[in-house]
Every structure is written in structure tokens, then in C-alpha cells.
Amino acid sequence: MSTQIQQAQVLHDLHVKGNPLILVNIWDAGSAAVIERTGAKVIATGSWSVATAHGYEDGQAVPFAQVIANLKQIKHNVQLPITVDIESGYGDTPEHVSQSVQMIIEAGAVGINIEDQIIGEQRLYSVEEQCARISAARQAADQLGIPLFINARTDIFLQADPLSSVSMQKEHTEHALMRATAYANAGANGFFVPGLSDASSIQMLCTHSPLPINIMFTTDTPSLKELSSWGVSRISYGPSPYQQVMHTLQKIGQDALSYE
């Protein structure tokens, strides 16, 4: 993988139904190097973990210059393709999103996550608005000649009531499918549905979505084997690795300071 174009193609090729790309999300150069040594195929940042590790709240609170600096450090320390969570694109307009994506690519990334939640609000961009933002990201990548993998995230299921009725769950899934189709037409390559753990909804998305489906693995989701068998193409661990590492660090500290 001597060039960025080759790395981008590798990332595309790893999205296979029934043989999902597994991403143990990292937050800095050190954690990236550790995951690379485990035999990972791709390095993926998670916005919550990056923010918390650097002393910020999630939700684009990390200055974008620091996001770029962190990416460059990660790139310097690993040889694998890198995909970066840029939240809502660090921009209120498609033009701003285009600028952000250009800088991310120039810093070495070959993939992004971009979500449809409006930062600071409990609502989503309209389908038309988000499609314009995705199209801007695609155009920025095309201008640089990099086949960027755009993983379009929808926050429908994160904002939904976890105790929603079966009919409401079906409605959310149909809405997600509608967005998946629109996002595909706008230039997205994958569809990320964090917060979704319902088996029938996952299977419905895998069957009907024009884009590969990305599930966030949590204690509430079905097993990796089940997700694979249903046709999931990408499984992310989100903030869980950071949380587990910090829990271990806290326990080490507590044990060390209570040796008496």
C-alpha cells in the first residue's frame, strides 16, 4: 500500500457482506500503533474517544487544527489505511465541509465518518441538506484524486426512544433506508447506524440498503457472528475501547494508592 489511492481502494474492498471489516476505534498515535500490532487491517478514530482523550467534550469541541494534528501523528506512526470520524463535517455549510474534507485527505486519511446530526441540537439535517454536504465531501475528494470512503452516519436510532414500539421501530428503519438511498446517490460509500441493536431492523437494512451497513458493537447488539451472518459489512467498537482502557488505568491507580 505505497500510495494513498491504493490505501483508499483497500478500504473500499474490505467492506464485504458476511465478512465485515472490524474496527477497534482508537484516539491517538499510541493507541493506533497498538491496534496495528494486533493485525488490524484499518485504523479508525472515534470522535468521542479523541475528544475525551484530549480533554474536550464530544460534538466538534476539539479544534479542527488539533484533529488534523492528531491525524498527522497517527499517520506518522502506522502504515495502515486511516479513516477519521469528522462528526458533522466541521462546517455549517457544504463549502465548509468541502474544506474540512480536503484537509483531512491532505493529512493522509482515506476514509471519513460524517453524521447527519446538527451539532448542539437534537435534530437531524434534512435529507436534502445532508445530501448536499455529502456531495461536497465527494467533490473535494474527487478534486484531489482520492477515492475517499465516505461512511454516512445517521443518528436516527441514537435519538429514538430505546423503548419504541415495534411499529415505531419499523418506521425508524424505513426512514433510515430512505436516507441510505439518498446518501448513496449523493456519493456516500457506507451507511453507519449507531444505536441500532434490533435484529430484524439490522437484517432489513442489510437486505435493502444500497450501501454497506456499519453497526456499532455494544453490549446490547447481537453477536459478531450473528451480525456477520445477516450481511453487516463493517463493525465499529466506538468509545468502548477507550472506556475499557481508562477503567483499567483507574483500577491500577486505585490499587497502587491503596497498597497499605
PDB file of N, CA and C in Angstrom, residues 10-63:
ATOM      1  N   VAL A  10      -8.116  -0.252  -0.818  1.00  0.00           N
ATOM      2  CA  VAL A  10      -8.139  -1.328   0.178  1.00  0.00           C
ATOM      3  C   VAL A  10      -9.330  -1.144   1.118  1.00  0.00           C
ATOM      4  N   LEU A  11      -9.536   0.071   1.574  1.00  0.00           N
ATOM      5  CA  LEU A  11     -10.650   0.342   2.483  1.00  0.00           C
ATOM      6  C   LEU A  11     -11.982   0.006   1.819  1.00  0.00           C
ATOM      7  N   HIS A  12     -12.152   0.384   0.571  1.00  0.00           N
ATOM      8  CA  HIS A  12     -13.377   0.045  -0.161  1.00  0.00           C
ATOM      9  C   HIS A  12     -13.549  -1.471  -0.236  1.00  0.00           C
ATOM     10  N   ASP A  13     -12.491  -2.163  -0.610  1.00  0.00           N
ATOM     11  CA  ASP A  13     -12.569  -3.602  -0.845  1.00  0.00           C
ATOM     12  C   ASP A  13     -12.853  -4.410   0.421  1.00  0.00           C
ATOM     13  N   LEU A  14     -12.548  -3.845   1.582  1.00  0.00           N
ATOM     14  CA  LEU A  14     -12.742  -4.565   2.839  1.00  0.00           C
ATOM     15  C   LEU A  14     -14.192  -4.570   3.320  1.00  0.00           C
ATOM     16  N   HIS A  15     -15.065  -3.831   2.658  1.00  0.00           N
ATOM     17  CA  HIS A  15     -16.481  -3.813   3.033  1.00  0.00           C
ATOM     18  C   HIS A  15     -17.209  -4.932   2.274  1.00  0.00           C
ATOM     19  N   VAL A  16     -17.326  -6.074   2.930  1.00  0.00           N
ATOM     20  CA  VAL A  16     -17.887  -7.267   2.295  1.00  0.00           C
ATOM     21  C   VAL A  16     -19.027  -7.816   3.159  1.00  0.00           C
ATOM     22  N   LYS A  17     -20.177  -8.022   2.555  1.00  0.00           N
ATOM     23  CA  LYS A  17     -21.291  -8.615   3.285  1.00  0.00           C
ATOM     24  C   LYS A  17     -20.912 -10.002   3.795  1.00  0.00           C
ATOM     25  N   GLY A  18     -21.146 -10.230   5.065  1.00  0.00           N
ATOM     26  CA  GLY A  18     -20.862 -11.538   5.639  1.00  0.00           C
ATOM     27  C   GLY A  18     -19.428 -11.719   6.091  1.00  0.00           C
ATOM     28  N   ASN A  19     -18.567 -10.781   5.724  1.00  0.00           N
ATOM     29  CA  ASN A  19     -17.168 -10.813   6.172  1.00  0.00           C
ATOM     30  C   ASN A  19     -16.771  -9.392   6.544  1.00  0.00           C
ATOM     31  N   PRO A  20     -17.365  -8.878   7.619  1.00  0.00           N
ATOM     32  CA  PRO A  20     -17.261  -7.448   7.913  1.00  0.00           C
ATOM     33  C   PRO A  20     -15.871  -6.983   8.315  1.00  0.00           C
ATOM     34  N   LEU A  21     -15.592  -5.746   7.975  1.00  0.00           N
ATOM     35  CA  LEU A  21     -14.396  -5.059   8.454  1.00  0.00           C
ATOM     36  C   LEU A  21     -14.608  -4.745   9.932  1.00  0.00           C
ATOM     37  N   ILE A  22     -13.689  -5.177  10.776  1.00  0.00           N
ATOM     38  CA  ILE A  22     -13.788  -4.931  12.218  1.00  0.00           C
ATOM     39  C   ILE A  22     -12.882  -3.764  12.578  1.00  0.00           C
ATOM     40  N   LEU A  23     -13.444  -2.756  13.213  1.00  0.00           N
ATOM     41  CA  LEU A  23     -12.699  -1.556  13.577  1.00  0.00           C
ATOM     42  C   LEU A  23     -12.724  -1.358  15.090  1.00  0.00           C
ATOM     43  N   VAL A  24     -11.565  -1.533  15.711  1.00  0.00           N
ATOM     44  CA  VAL A  24     -11.406  -1.221  17.136  1.00  0.00           C
ATOM     45  C   VAL A  24     -10.925   0.231  17.190  1.00  0.00           C
ATOM     46  N   ASN A  25     -11.852   1.122  17.459  1.00  0.00           N
ATOM     47  CA  ASN A  25     -11.570   2.556  17.303  1.00  0.00           C
ATOM     48  C   ASN A  25     -10.508   3.060  18.272  1.00  0.00           C
ATOM     49  N   ILE A  26      -9.640   3.929  17.761  1.00  0.00           N
ATOM     50  CA  ILE A  26      -8.517   4.471  18.526  1.00  0.00           C
ATOM     51  C   ILE A  26      -8.677   5.976  18.682  1.00  0.00           C
ATOM     52  N   TRP A  27      -7.720   6.593  19.422  1.00  0.00           N
ATOM     53  CA  TRP A  27      -7.857   8.022  19.712  1.00  0.00           C
ATOM     54  C   TRP A  27      -6.554   8.814  19.540  1.00  0.00           C
ATOM     55  N   ASP A  28      -5.422   8.141  19.419  1.00  0.00           N
ATOM     56  CA  ASP A  28      -4.168   8.865  19.230  1.00  0.00           C
ATOM     57  C   ASP A  28      -3.143   7.941  18.578  1.00  0.00           C
ATOM     58  N   ALA A  29      -1.914   8.460  18.396  1.00  0.00           N
ATOM     59  CA  ALA A  29      -0.878   7.684  17.710  1.00  0.00           C
ATOM     60  C   ALA A  29      -0.512   6.424  18.484  1.00  0.00           C
ATOM     61  N   GLY A  30      -0.456   6.519  19.805  1.00  0.00           N
ATOM     62  CA  GLY A  30      -0.087   5.361  20.605  1.00  0.00           C
ATOM     63  C   GLY A  30      -1.105   4.242  20.514  1.00  0.00           C
ATOM     64  N   SER A  31      -2.383   4.578  20.652  1.00  0.00           N
ATOM     65  CA  SER A  31      -3.424   3.542  20.566  1.00  0.00           C
ATOM     66  C   SER A  31      -3.505   2.976  19.152  1.00  0.00           C
ATOM     67  N   ALA A  32      -3.241   3.809  18.141  1.00  0.00           N
ATOM     68  CA  ALA A  32      -3.244   3.335  16.761  1.00  0.00           C
ATOM     69  C   ALA A  32      -2.146   2.297  16.540  1.00  0.00           C
ATOM     70  N   ALA A  33      -0.974   2.570  17.072  1.00  0.00           N
ATOM     71  CA  ALA A  33       0.148   1.639  16.915  1.00  0.00           C
ATOM     72  C   ALA A  33      -0.146   0.302  17.585  1.00  0.00           C
ATOM     73  N   VAL A  34      -0.788   0.344  18.740  1.00  0.00           N
ATOM     74  CA  VAL A  34      -1.150  -0.893  19.445  1.00  0.00           C
ATOM     75  C   VAL A  34      -2.115  -1.720  18.596  1.00  0.00           C
ATOM     76  N   ILE A  35      -3.145  -1.072  18.067  1.00  0.00           N
ATOM     77  CA  ILE A  35      -4.133  -1.791  17.265  1.00  0.00           C
ATOM     78  C   ILE A  35      -3.519  -2.317  15.972  1.00  0.00           C
ATOM     79  N   GLU A  36      -2.608  -1.566  15.389  1.00  0.00           N
ATOM     80  CA  GLU A  36      -1.929  -2.058  14.185  1.00  0.00           C
ATOM     81  C   GLU A  36      -1.195  -3.367  14.482  1.00  0.00           C
ATOM     82  N   ARG A  37      -0.579  -3.449  15.651  1.00  0.00           N
ATOM     83  CA  ARG A  37       0.192  -4.645  16.005  1.00  0.00           C
ATOM     84  C   ARG A  37      -0.698  -5.867  16.252  1.00  0.00           C
ATOM     85  N   THR A  38      -1.979  -5.659  16.469  1.00  0.00           N
ATOM     86  CA  THR A  38      -2.884  -6.792  16.682  1.00  0.00           C
ATOM     87  C   THR A  38      -3.235  -7.499  15.375  1.00  0.00           C
ATOM     88  N   GLY A  39      -2.878  -6.888  14.253  1.00  0.00           N
ATOM     89  CA  GLY A  39      -3.231  -7.457  12.957  1.00  0.00           C
ATOM     90  C   GLY A  39      -4.416  -6.779  12.305  1.00  0.00           C
ATOM     91  N   ALA A  40      -4.795  -5.611  12.796  1.00  0.00           N
ATOM     92  CA  ALA A  40      -5.897  -4.863  12.203  1.00  0.00           C
ATOM     93  C   ALA A  40      -5.589  -4.523  10.742  1.00  0.00           C
ATOM     94  N   LYS A  41      -6.655  -4.335   9.976  1.00  0.00           N
ATOM     95  CA  LYS A  41      -6.495  -4.001   8.564  1.00  0.00           C
ATOM     96  C   LYS A  41      -6.667  -2.508   8.287  1.00  0.00           C
ATOM     97  N   VAL A  42      -7.331  -1.826   9.215  1.00  0.00           N
ATOM     98  CA  VAL A  42      -7.612  -0.395   9.058  1.00  0.00           C
ATOM     99  C   VAL A  42      -7.551   0.252  10.434  1.00  0.00           C
ATOM    100  N   ILE A  43      -7.105   1.496  10.470  1.00  0.00           N
ATOM    101  CA  ILE A  43      -7.124   2.310  11.692  1.00  0.00           C
ATOM    102  C   ILE A  43      -8.289   3.286  11.595  1.00  0.00           C
ATOM    103  N   ALA A  44      -9.095   3.341  12.646  1.00  0.00           N
ATOM    104  CA  ALA A  44     -10.268   4.220  12.651  1.00  0.00           C
ATOM    105  C   ALA A  44     -10.343   4.997  13.950  1.00  0.00           C
ATOM    106  N   THR A  45     -10.451   6.312  13.845  1.00  0.00           N
ATOM    107  CA  THR A  45     -10.645   7.119  15.047  1.00  0.00           C
ATOM    108  C   THR A  45     -12.126   7.126  15.421  1.00  0.00           C
ATOM    109  N   GLY A  46     -12.389   7.435  16.685  1.00  0.00           N
ATOM    110  CA  GLY A  46     -13.755   7.645  17.158  1.00  0.00           C
ATOM    111  C   GLY A  46     -13.822   9.021  17.790  1.00  0.00           C
ATOM    112  N   SER A  47     -14.779   9.835  17.401  1.00  0.00           N
ATOM    113  CA  SER A  47     -14.796  11.247  17.833  1.00  0.00           C
ATOM    114  C   SER A  47     -14.905  11.389  19.345  1.00  0.00           C
ATOM    115  N   TRP A  48     -15.740  10.558  19.987  1.00  0.00           N
ATOM    116  CA  TRP A  48     -15.909  10.665  21.439  1.00  0.00           C
ATOM    117  C   TRP A  48     -14.585  10.377  22.132  1.00  0.00           C
ATOM    118  N   SER A  49     -13.910   9.318  21.708  1.00  0.00           N
ATOM    119  CA  SER A  49     -12.649   8.933  22.335  1.00  0.00           C
ATOM    120  C   SER A  49     -11.570   9.980  22.108  1.00  0.00           C
ATOM    121  N   VAL A  50     -11.481  10.490  20.883  1.00  0.00           N
ATOM    122  CA  VAL A  50     -10.489  11.533  20.589  1.00  0.00           C
ATOM    123  C   VAL A  50     -10.747  12.760  21.453  1.00  0.00           C
ATOM    124  N   ALA A  51     -12.007  13.165  21.534  1.00  0.00           N
ATOM    125  CA  ALA A  51     -12.336  14.353  22.323  1.00  0.00           C
ATOM    126  C   ALA A  51     -11.988  14.156  23.792  1.00  0.00           C
ATOM    127  N   THR A  52     -12.441  13.064  24.367  1.00  0.00           N
ATOM    128  CA  THR A  52     -12.213  12.819  25.791  1.00  0.00           C
ATOM    129  C   THR A  52     -10.731  12.684  26.107  1.00  0.00           C
ATOM    130  N   ALA A  53      -9.996  11.995  25.232  1.00  0.00           N
ATOM    131  CA  ALA A  53      -8.564  11.794  25.456  1.00  0.00           C
ATOM    132  C   ALA A  53      -7.792  13.107  25.438  1.00  0.00           C
ATOM    133  N   HIS A  54      -8.327  14.104  24.739  1.00  0.00           N
ATOM    134  CA  HIS A  54      -7.651  15.399  24.645  1.00  0.00           C
ATOM    135  C   HIS A  54      -8.297  16.473  25.522  1.00  0.00           C
ATOM    136  N   GLY A  55      -9.202  16.045  26.399  1.00  0.00           N
ATOM    137  CA  GLY A  55      -9.761  16.972  27.380  1.00  0.00           C
ATOM    138  C   GLY A  55     -10.937  17.795  26.912  1.00  0.00           C
ATOM    139  N   TYR A  56     -11.661  17.301  25.908  1.00  0.00           N
ATOM    140  CA  TYR A  56     -12.804  18.040  25.371  1.00  0.00           C
ATOM    141  C   TYR A  56     -14.077  17.208  25.473  1.00  0.00           C
ATOM    142  N   GLU A  57     -15.201  17.891  25.320  1.00  0.00           N
ATOM    143  CA  GLU A  57     -16.480  17.213  25.180  1.00  0.00           C
ATOM    144  C   GLU A  57     -16.625  16.756  23.729  1.00  0.00           C
ATOM    145  N   ASP A  58     -17.473  15.763  23.505  1.00  0.00           N
ATOM    146  CA  ASP A  58     -17.778  15.340  22.141  1.00  0.00           C
ATOM    147  C   ASP A  58     -18.668  16.397  21.487  1.00  0.00           C
ATOM    148  N   GLY A  59     -18.742  16.381  20.172  1.00  0.00           N
ATOM    149  CA  GLY A  59     -19.597  17.330  19.474  1.00  0.00           C
ATOM    150  C   GLY A  59     -18.813  18.464  18.845  1.00  0.00           C
ATOM    151  N   GLN A  60     -17.704  18.126  18.178  1.00  0.00           N
ATOM    152  CA  GLN A  60     -16.857  19.092  17.472  1.00  0.00           C
ATOM    153  C   GLN A  60     -16.250  20.146  18.396  1.00  0.00           C
ATOM    154  N   ALA A  61     -16.066  19.785  19.675  1.00  0.00           N
ATOM    155  CA  ALA A  61     -15.427  20.708  20.607  1.00  0.00           C
ATOM    156  C   ALA A  61     -13.914  20.726  20.429  1.00  0.00           C
ATOM    157  N   VAL A  62     -13.357  19.639  19.889  1.00  0.00           N
ATOM    158  CA  VAL A  62     -11.919  19.616  19.613  1.00  0.00           C
ATOM    159  C   VAL A  62     -11.636  20.570  18.459  1.00  0.00           C
ATOM    160  N   PRO A  63     -10.732  21.523  18.615  1.00  0.00           N
ATOM    161  CA  PRO A  63     -10.414  22.421  17.497  1.00  0.00           C
ATOM    162  C   PRO A  63      -9.990  21.606  16.280  1.00  0.00           C
TER     163      PRO A  63
END
